[in-house]
Structures are given as C-alpha cells and as structure tokens.
Coordinates of C-alpha atoms and ligand atoms in Angstrom, one line a residue:
X1 CA 1.4 29.9 -4.8
X2 CA -0.7 26.9 -3.9
X3 CA -3.8 24.9 -5.0
X4 CA -6.6 24.1 -2.6
X5 CA -9.3 21.7 -3.4
X6 CA -12.0 19.8 -1.6
X7 CA -12.2 16.0 -2.0
X8 CA -15.6 14.4 -1.5
X9 CA -15.7 11.2 0.7
X10 CA -18.1 8.4 0.4
X11 CA -20.5 9.9 2.9
X12 CA -20.8 13.1 1.2
X13 CA -18.5 14.9 3.5
X14 CA -15.3 16.6 2.2
X15 CA -11.8 17.3 3.4
X16 CA -9.3 19.8 2.1
X17 CA -6.1 19.1 0.1
X18 CA -3.6 21.8 -0.3
X19 CA -0.7 21.4 -2.7
X20 CA 2.1 24.0 -2.5
X21 CA 5.6 24.8 -1.6
X22 CA 4.9 25.5 2.0
X23 CA 1.8 23.6 2.5
X24 CA 3.0 22.1 5.8
X25 CA 2.9 25.6 7.4
X26 CA -0.9 25.1 7.6
X27 CA -0.6 22.0 9.8
X28 CA -1.3 23.9 13.0
X29 CA -4.5 25.3 11.6
X30 CA -5.8 21.9 10.3
X31 CA -5.5 20.2 13.7
X32 CA -8.9 19.6 15.4
X33 CA -9.6 21.9 18.4
X34 CA -8.9 20.7 21.1
X35 CA -5.9 18.6 20.1
X36 CA -3.9 17.6 23.3
X37 CA -1.2 15.6 21.5
X38 CA 0.2 14.9 18.0
X39 CA 1.6 11.4 17.1
X40 CA 3.9 12.0 14.1
X41 CA 4.3 8.8 12.3
X42 CA 7.2 8.7 9.8
X43 CA 9.6 6.3 8.3
X44 CA 13.4 6.4 8.9
X45 CA 14.3 8.3 5.6
X46 CA 11.7 11.1 6.2
X47 CA 12.6 11.3 10.0
X48 CA 16.2 12.1 9.0
X49 CA 15.3 14.5 6.2
X50 CA 12.1 16.4 7.3
X51 CA 10.9 15.5 10.7
X52 CA 12.2 18.6 12.4
X53 CA 10.6 20.8 9.8
X54 CA 7.2 19.3 10.6
X55 CA 7.7 19.7 14.4
X56 CA 8.5 23.3 13.8
X57 CA 5.3 23.7 11.8
X58 CA 3.3 22.3 14.6
X59 CA 4.4 25.0 17.0
X60 CA 4.1 25.1 20.8
X61 CA 1.1 24.3 22.9
X62 CA 0.7 20.5 22.7
X63 CA 2.7 17.3 23.2
X64 CA 4.4 16.2 19.9
X65 CA 6.1 12.7 19.7
X66 CA 7.5 11.1 16.7
X67 CA 7.1 7.4 16.1
X68 CA 9.5 6.2 13.5
X69 CA 9.7 2.8 11.7
X70 CA 12.3 1.5 9.0
X71 CA 11.5 2.6 5.6
X72 CA 10.4 0.1 3.0
X73 CA 7.3 -1.8 1.9
X74 CA 8.5 -5.0 3.8
X75 CA 7.7 -2.9 7.0
X76 CA 4.1 -2.2 6.0
X77 CA 3.0 -4.9 8.5
X78 CA 0.8 -5.5 11.5
X79 CA 3.9 -5.8 13.5
X80 CA 4.9 -2.2 12.7
X81 CA 1.4 -1.0 13.4
X82 CA 1.4 -2.8 16.8
X83 CA 4.7 -1.3 17.6
X84 CA 3.5 2.3 16.9
X85 CA 0.3 1.6 19.0
X86 CA 2.2 0.3 21.9
X87 CA 4.6 3.3 21.9
X88 CA 1.6 5.6 21.7
X89 CA -0.1 3.9 24.7
X90 CA 3.3 3.9 26.6
X91 CA 3.4 7.6 26.2
X92 CA -0.2 8.1 27.4
X93 CA -1.8 9.2 24.1
X94 CA -5.5 9.4 24.5
X95 CA -8.7 9.7 22.4
X96 CA -7.8 13.5 22.0
X97 CA -4.7 12.9 20.0
X98 CA -4.2 13.4 16.2
X99 CA -2.0 11.1 14.0
X100 CA 0.1 13.0 11.4
X101 CA 1.7 10.9 8.6
X102 CA 4.8 12.1 7.1
X103 CA 6.1 10.1 4.2
X104 CA 5.2 8.1 1.1
X105 CA 2.3 5.6 0.7
X106 CA 3.7 3.1 3.0
X107 CA 3.7 5.6 5.8
X108 CA 0.2 7.1 5.0
X109 CA -1.3 3.6 4.8
X110 CA 0.2 2.5 8.2
X111 CA -0.5 5.8 10.0
X112 CA -4.0 6.1 8.6
X113 CA -4.7 2.4 9.7
X114 CA -3.2 3.2 13.2
X115 CA -5.6 6.2 13.4
X116 CA -8.5 4.1 12.3
X117 CA -8.4 1.7 15.4
X118 CA -6.5 3.7 18.1
X119 CA -9.0 4.1 20.9
X120 CA -11.6 3.1 18.3
X121 CA -10.6 5.8 15.9
X122 CA -8.8 9.2 16.1
X123 CA -8.4 11.8 13.4
X124 CA -5.4 11.9 11.2
X125 CA -3.8 14.3 8.7
X126 CA -1.6 13.1 5.8
X127 CA 1.6 14.8 4.6
X128 CA 2.4 12.8 1.5
X129 CA 6.0 13.3 0.5
X130 CA 6.2 10.9 -2.6
X131 CA 4.5 11.8 -5.8
X132 CA 2.7 8.5 -5.7
X133 CA 1.4 9.1 -2.2
X134 CA 0.2 12.6 -3.3
X135 CA -1.7 11.5 -6.4
X136 CA -2.8 8.0 -5.4
X137 CA -2.5 6.8 -1.8
X138 CA -3.8 10.0 -0.2
X139 CA -7.2 9.9 -2.1
X140 CA -10.0 7.4 -1.4
X141 CA -9.5 6.8 2.3
X142 CA -8.1 3.3 2.0
X143 CA -5.5 2.4 4.8
X144 CA -3.9 -0.8 5.6
X145 CA -1.0 -3.2 5.8
X146 CA 0.4 -6.2 3.9
X147 CA 0.6 -9.8 5.1
X148 CA 2.7 -12.8 3.8
X149 CA -0.3 -13.8 1.7
X150 CA -0.6 -10.5 -0.1
X151 CA -0.6 -6.8 -0.2
X152 CA -3.1 -4.5 1.5
X153 CA -5.2 -7.5 2.8
X154 CA -5.8 -6.0 6.3
X155 CA -7.1 -2.5 6.5
X156 CA -9.8 0.0 6.9
X157 CA -11.5 3.0 5.2
X158 CA -10.6 6.0 7.5
X159 CA -10.6 9.4 5.6
X160 CA -7.9 11.9 6.7
X161 CA -9.0 15.2 8.1
X162 CA -6.8 17.1 5.7
X163 CA -4.0 16.3 3.2
X164 CA -1.1 18.7 2.9
X165 CA 1.3 18.2 0.0
X166 CA 4.4 20.2 0.6
X167 CA 6.5 20.5 -2.6
X168 CA 9.6 21.6 -0.7
X169 CA 9.6 18.3 1.2
X170 CA 9.1 16.5 -2.0
X171 CA 12.3 17.8 -3.6
X172 CA 14.4 15.1 -1.9
X173 CA 12.4 12.3 -3.6
X174 CA 14.8 9.9 -5.5
X175 CA 14.3 9.8 -9.3
X176 CA 13.0 6.2 -9.5
X177 CA 10.2 7.2 -7.1
X178 CA 9.2 10.1 -9.3
X179 CA 8.5 7.5 -12.2
X180 CA 6.0 5.7 -9.8
X181 CA 4.0 8.9 -9.4
X182 CA 4.2 10.0 -13.0
X183 CA 2.8 6.6 -14.3
X184 CA -0.3 6.9 -12.1
X185 CA -0.7 10.6 -13.4
X186 CA -0.6 9.4 -16.9
X187 CA -3.2 6.7 -16.0
X188 CA -5.5 9.5 -14.7
X189 CA -5.2 11.4 -17.9
X190 CA -6.0 8.3 -20.0
X191 CA -9.0 7.7 -17.8
X192 CA -10.5 11.2 -17.8
X193 CA -8.7 14.0 -19.4
X194 CA -7.0 14.3 -22.8
X195 CA -5.8 17.9 -22.4
X196 CA -4.2 16.8 -19.0
X197 CA -2.3 14.1 -21.0
X198 CA -1.1 16.7 -23.4
X199 CA 0.0 19.0 -20.6
X200 CA 2.0 16.1 -19.0
X201 CA 3.7 15.6 -22.3
X202 CA 4.5 19.3 -22.8
X203 CA 5.8 19.8 -19.2
X204 CA 7.7 16.4 -19.1
X205 CA 11.0 17.8 -18.3
X206 CA 9.9 20.2 -15.6
X207 CA 7.7 17.3 -14.0
X208 CA 10.7 15.1 -14.0
X209 CA 12.8 17.7 -12.2
X210 CA 10.0 18.2 -9.6
X211 CA 9.4 22.0 -10.7
X212 CA 7.0 23.1 -8.0
X213 CA 4.9 25.5 -10.3
X214 CA 4.2 22.6 -12.8
X215 CA 3.9 19.9 -10.2
X216 CA 1.4 21.8 -8.2
X217 CA -1.1 22.1 -11.1
X218 CA -0.6 18.5 -12.3
X219 CA -0.9 16.9 -8.8
X220 CA -4.1 18.9 -8.1
X221 CA -5.6 17.6 -11.4
X222 CA -4.7 14.1 -10.7
X223 CA -6.3 14.3 -7.2
X224 CA -9.4 15.8 -8.8
X225 CA -9.7 12.9 -11.3
X226 CA -9.1 10.1 -8.7
X227 CA -11.5 12.0 -6.3
X228 CA -14.3 12.2 -8.9
X229 CA -13.8 8.4 -9.6
X230 CA -14.0 7.4 -6.1
X231 CA -17.0 9.7 -5.3
X232 CA -18.9 8.5 -8.4
X233 CA -18.5 5.0 -7.5
X234 CA -21.2 5.2 -4.7
X235 CA -23.9 5.8 -7.3
X236 CA -22.4 4.0 -10.2
X237 CA -21.3 0.7 -8.8
X238 CA -17.9 -0.5 -9.9
X239 CA -16.8 2.7 -11.6
X240 CA -13.8 2.6 -9.3
X241 CA -12.6 -0.4 -11.5
X242 CA -11.2 2.2 -14.1
X243 CA -8.5 3.0 -11.7
X244 CA -7.2 -0.6 -12.4
X245 CA -6.2 0.6 -15.9
X246 CA -2.7 -0.7 -16.7
X247 CA -2.6 -2.8 -13.5
X248 CA -3.8 -6.3 -14.6
X249 CA -0.7 -6.6 -16.9
X250 CA 1.3 -4.3 -14.6
X251 CA 0.8 -6.8 -11.6
X252 CA 1.7 -9.7 -13.8
X253 CA 5.0 -8.0 -14.8
X254 CA 5.8 -7.2 -11.1
X255 CA 5.1 -10.9 -10.2
X256 CA 7.0 -12.5 -13.1
X257 CA 10.0 -10.1 -12.4
X258 CA 9.8 -11.1 -8.7
X259 CA 9.3 -7.4 -7.9
X260 CA 12.5 -6.4 -9.5
X261 CA 10.5 -4.1 -11.8
X262 CA 9.1 -1.2 -9.8
X263 CA 5.4 -0.7 -9.5
X264 CA 5.5 2.4 -11.8
X265 CA 7.6 0.7 -14.5
X266 CA 5.3 -2.3 -14.5
X267 CA 2.2 -0.3 -14.8
X268 CA 3.6 1.9 -17.4
X269 CA 4.3 -1.1 -19.6
X270 CA 0.9 -2.5 -18.5
X271 CA -0.8 0.7 -19.8
X272 CA 0.9 0.4 -23.2
X273 CA -0.1 -3.3 -23.5
X274 CA -3.7 -2.7 -22.3
X275 CA -4.0 0.1 -24.9
X276 CA -2.9 -2.4 -27.5
X277 CA -5.6 -4.8 -26.2
X278 CA -8.2 -2.2 -26.4
X279 CA -7.2 -1.2 -30.0
X280 CA -7.3 -4.9 -31.0
X281 CA -10.7 -5.3 -29.5
X282 CA -11.8 -2.3 -31.5
X283 CA -12.5 -0.3 -28.4
X284 CA -9.8 2.3 -28.8
X285 CA -8.6 3.9 -32.1
X286 CA -5.0 3.0 -33.1
X287 CA -4.0 6.7 -33.2
X288 CA -5.1 7.1 -29.6
X289 CA -3.0 4.1 -28.6
X290 CA 0.0 5.6 -30.4
X291 CA -0.4 8.8 -28.5
X292 CA -0.4 7.1 -25.1
X293 CA 2.8 5.2 -26.1
X294 CA 4.4 8.4 -27.2
X295 CA 3.5 10.1 -23.9
X296 CA 5.0 7.2 -21.9
X297 CA 8.2 7.5 -24.0
X298 CA 8.2 11.4 -23.5
X299 CA 7.9 10.9 -19.7
X300 CA 10.8 8.5 -19.8
X301 CA 8.6 5.5 -18.8
X302 CA 8.8 1.9 -20.2
X303 CA 6.4 0.9 -22.9
X304 CA 7.0 -2.9 -22.9
X305 CA 7.9 -5.6 -20.2
X306 CA 11.6 -6.0 -19.7
X307 CA 13.3 -7.7 -22.7
X308 CA 13.3 -11.5 -22.5
X309 CA 10.0 -11.7 -20.6
X310 CA 8.0 -14.6 -21.8
X311 CA 4.5 -13.5 -22.9
X312 CA 3.0 -16.9 -22.0
X313 CA 4.3 -16.6 -18.4
X314 CA 2.9 -13.1 -18.1
X315 CA -0.5 -14.4 -19.4
X316 CA -0.5 -17.1 -16.6
X317 CA 0.5 -14.5 -14.1
X318 CA -2.5 -12.4 -14.9
X319 CA -4.7 -15.3 -13.8
X320 CA -3.3 -15.0 -10.4
X321 CA -4.3 -11.4 -10.0
X322 CA -6.4 -10.9 -6.9
X323 CA -8.9 -8.5 -8.8
X324 CA -9.8 -11.4 -11.2
X325 CA -12.5 -13.7 -10.2
X326 CA -11.7 -17.4 -10.1
X327 CA -8.6 -17.1 -12.2
X328 CA -10.4 -15.0 -14.9
X329 CA -8.5 -11.7 -15.1
X330 CA -10.6 -8.6 -15.7
X331 CA -9.4 -5.5 -17.6
X332 CA -10.5 -1.9 -17.4
X333 CA -9.9 -0.6 -20.9
X334 CA -9.9 2.8 -22.6
X335 CA -12.3 3.8 -25.4
X336 CA -10.0 6.7 -26.2
X337 CA -7.8 9.3 -24.3
X338 CA -10.0 10.6 -21.5
X339 CA -12.7 7.9 -21.8
X340 CA -13.0 4.4 -20.5
X341 CA -15.0 1.7 -22.2
X342 CA -18.0 0.0 -20.4
X343 CA -17.6 -3.7 -20.0
X344 CA -20.2 -6.4 -19.7
X345 CA -20.4 -5.7 -16.0
X346 CA -19.4 -2.2 -14.9
X347 CA -16.1 -1.1 -16.5
X348 CA -14.2 -4.4 -16.4
X349 CA -14.3 -7.2 -18.9
X350 CA -12.7 -10.5 -19.6
X351 CA -10.4 -10.7 -22.6
X352 CA -9.7 -13.8 -24.7
X353 CA -6.2 -15.2 -24.0
X354 CA -5.3 -15.0 -27.7
X355 CA -5.9 -11.3 -27.8
X356 CA -3.8 -10.8 -24.6
X357 CA -1.0 -12.9 -25.9
X358 CA -0.8 -11.2 -29.4
X359 CA -0.9 -7.7 -27.7
X360 CA 2.1 -9.0 -25.4
X361 CA 3.9 -10.3 -28.4
X362 CA 3.5 -7.0 -30.2
X363 CA 5.0 -5.1 -27.3
Ligands
NAD1 N1 -4.2 3.7 0.1 C1 -4.2 3.7 -1.2 O1 -5.3 4.1 -1.9 C2 -2.9 3.5 -2.0 C3 -2.9 3.8 -3.4 C4 -1.7 3.6 -4.0 C5 -0.6 3.0 -3.2 N2 -0.7 2.7 -2.0 C6 0.4 2.1 -1.2 O2 1.6 3.1 -1.3 C7 2.7 2.4 -1.2 C8 3.6 2.9 -2.2 O3 3.9 4.3 -1.9 P1 5.3 4.9 -2.2 O4 5.7 4.7 -3.5 O5 5.3 6.3 -1.7 O6 6.2 4.1 -1.1 P2 7.1 4.5 0.1 O7 6.3 5.1 1.2 O8 7.8 3.2 0.4 O9 8.1 5.5 -0.3 C9 9.1 5.2 -1.4 C10 10.5 5.5 -0.9 O10 10.7 6.9 -1.1 C11 11.1 7.5 0.2 N3 10.6 8.8 0.2 C12 9.2 9.2 0.2 N4 9.2 10.5 0.1 C13 10.4 11.1 0.1 C14 11.1 12.3 0.1 N5 10.3 13.4 -0.1 N6 12.4 12.4 0.1 C15 13.2 11.3 0.2 N7 12.6 10.1 0.3 C16 11.4 9.9 0.3 C17 10.5 6.6 1.3 O11 11.3 6.7 2.5 C18 10.7 5.2 0.6 O12 12.1 4.7 0.8 C19 2.4 0.9 -1.4 O13 2.4 0.3 0.0 C20 0.9 0.9 -1.8 O14 0.2 -0.2 -1.4 C21 -1.9 2.9 -1.3
ZN2 ZN1 -0.8 1.7 -9.1

C-alpha cells in the first residue's frame, strides 16, 4: 500500500510525493536520466540507521557517495553547507549529479540548499524521515540554513524532483520527535479540514505508535493541505500566512523557555491560546475552541505554556517575532475548525495586548 500525490509548485509545475512502507524502493526510478552520480546527504543518526538501505535502493550503475554531518539544529549552518560542497567538489561531482537528502527537516533544508547552488543548481530528491519533515519541511520548496542572528535567514526556493516518504525508515523516530509532526498535522486540520481533525482524534493511538496504514493516509492529507495553501498563495497574496497558526504564541514560548520547550510542544500550546484569542474576538465559536483543545489532549500534546511561565513575558516575546512588522505581532486566527478568518490585510491581524494577555492568563 502507498499513497501517491502530485504537489503543485509556484510555477505551475508539479512533483510527485509517494508515502508508503517501501517508498524508498522507487528512488532509482525517480532519478533524472542521465544521472552520473548521487550525493547522499544525511545526518549522523540516519547514517547509522538507514544509509545502507538507501544505497541498496539506488542500485548499481552510478557513483554514490554519502556526505554526513552531525545531527542537530546547531549544525544547520553555512559552515556545514560549505563542508558538504567542498567534499562534493573534492570527489569530482559535476552538473550531472543529483542530491538525495535522507533525514529530518534539518537535513532536507541543508541538502536542498546545497542542491540549489551547487554548480548553479542541480536536482534533488527528499527522503524525509521525521514526521515533521514529511508533513511540513518537504512541501513548499523552502531550503536554507540558520545564522547566529536567527533561523532560516539564508536560503533559497528550490523544489525537489520527488519526495519519497518511507514509513519503514520512520519507525525509528524517537517519541518526542513524533509530537513535533503531530502538532503541525493538527494545525493543518484546523486550517482546512474538520473531518481530518476528527480522524486524527479517532486514530490518536495508532498515529502515536507510527502505524503505517494510518500514518500513510494522514501524512498524505497534511501534504495536500499544505500544498494547496502554498499553491493558492500565488494568486491570493498572503494566504500562506495561515500556516503561521499557533506559531506567534508558539515562538514566544520557545523564546521564553530558551528553547527548552520543543517546537511542537510550543506550537501545540500556541494553537490552544490562539484559539482562545479567536474565541475572545468573536471569530471562532467557543465550542470549536473546546474541540481543538480536546484534540490536542487526545494526541498527548500540551494545551498551555509550561507552568510558571509569566504571561507578561510571553506577550513581550511575541513582539520580537520576526513575522511581526516593527514590533507589532500578527496572528493568523481560525474562524472555526477547517476555516481561517480573514484579517484586515490578508489572513493575519494585530490583536490588542489585553486580549492576548487574558487568553494567556486563561490558559
Ligand atoms: N523548509 C521548510 O519549509 C521547513 C518547514 C518546517 C520546518 N523546517 C525545518 O525543519 C527542521 C526541523 O525538522 P526536524 O524536526 O525533522 O529536525 P531534525 O532534522 O533535526 O530531526 C530531529 C531529530 O530526529 C532524528 N531523526 C529524524 N528521522 C529519524 C528517524 N527516522 N529515526 C531516528 N532518528 C531520526 C534526527 O537525526 C534529529 O536528531 C528545522 O530546522 C526547521 O527550520 C523547514
Ligand atoms: Zn512549525
């Protein structure tokens, strides 16, 4: 069993995404023809766990070299990119090579960025192995690295040639990493699809245990939703803002906790607080807010910032969010489950401080 879908890119082109238990077996077929050499870019964890499986799937007939970097967000840097490039140049990789990314969002972001500038651009294929990379980082064509001044500040748009999500490779994903993916999936459901939210709730246990049959359908639905948002953005300017749901408060929680709270945990609490804000502004019915909170709880995700967090400090931290303009944070808020509210400009709006504060205090 597997799910195949076509994701539209900004220029009306599409690429295929395959989600299934042995999706990586298709790798040979997805390579461009000719493809003289494959640069397999992966982090130290995935190299140990699944590199040989991927090299087997590539088969004979071309040069394959693995370029490994130490796992972790702190290595998503220009320095790592440069090291991979220098190693590829040292091995004589030319314009006729393809980059294959094996790993989570850190790996797909770096490998895609390497592919975007290597010899002025070579094709790349993503093999996302974390749930977050599957439903979020592998859709939309954004690639890049962090700098000391902030995350993802240097990068490029470079669409992959194909995305293969192999659910066997995903089985080794540690539990806390599963939460990061589930949060973004629930976010997609609140943005666009109430029945998807209900199926996430009904299948919560099987999702958490990475049951391939359930995961396959849910991942495909999330990719469809993010793909539609990104594709619609070209005509309807700023629609992409809806993907920021839960993230204005979520980023503030990450910041105030000095990144001790995971991205998924912070955004889950952010989702609950932002639904409360939407309810207070009369945008979202109270019953819908309750259903989102119940869904977060059923999925085992937090519904509030960590105990003891000062609401005033969180409010100040929202004003440092890079998506805000001149210290005025903007919120993408739901109008219900499966529907986002239009703001004064596009889908984002400013919210009075007292509304944010009282929603934070309520949580
Ligand atoms: N390009 C985009 O549009 C986009 C969107 C969302 C997030 N991102 C980026 O994605 C990154 C976060 O992604 P992530 O959470 O996947 O981080 P990650 O790549 O660091 O992976 C998290 C951890 O899980 C490990 N791991 C991944 N798959 C595994 C598996 N199958 N088995 C065992 N271990 C596994 C990794 O080695 C790592 O230690 C951030 O840098 C973020 O900026 C990009
Ligand atoms: Zn996120």
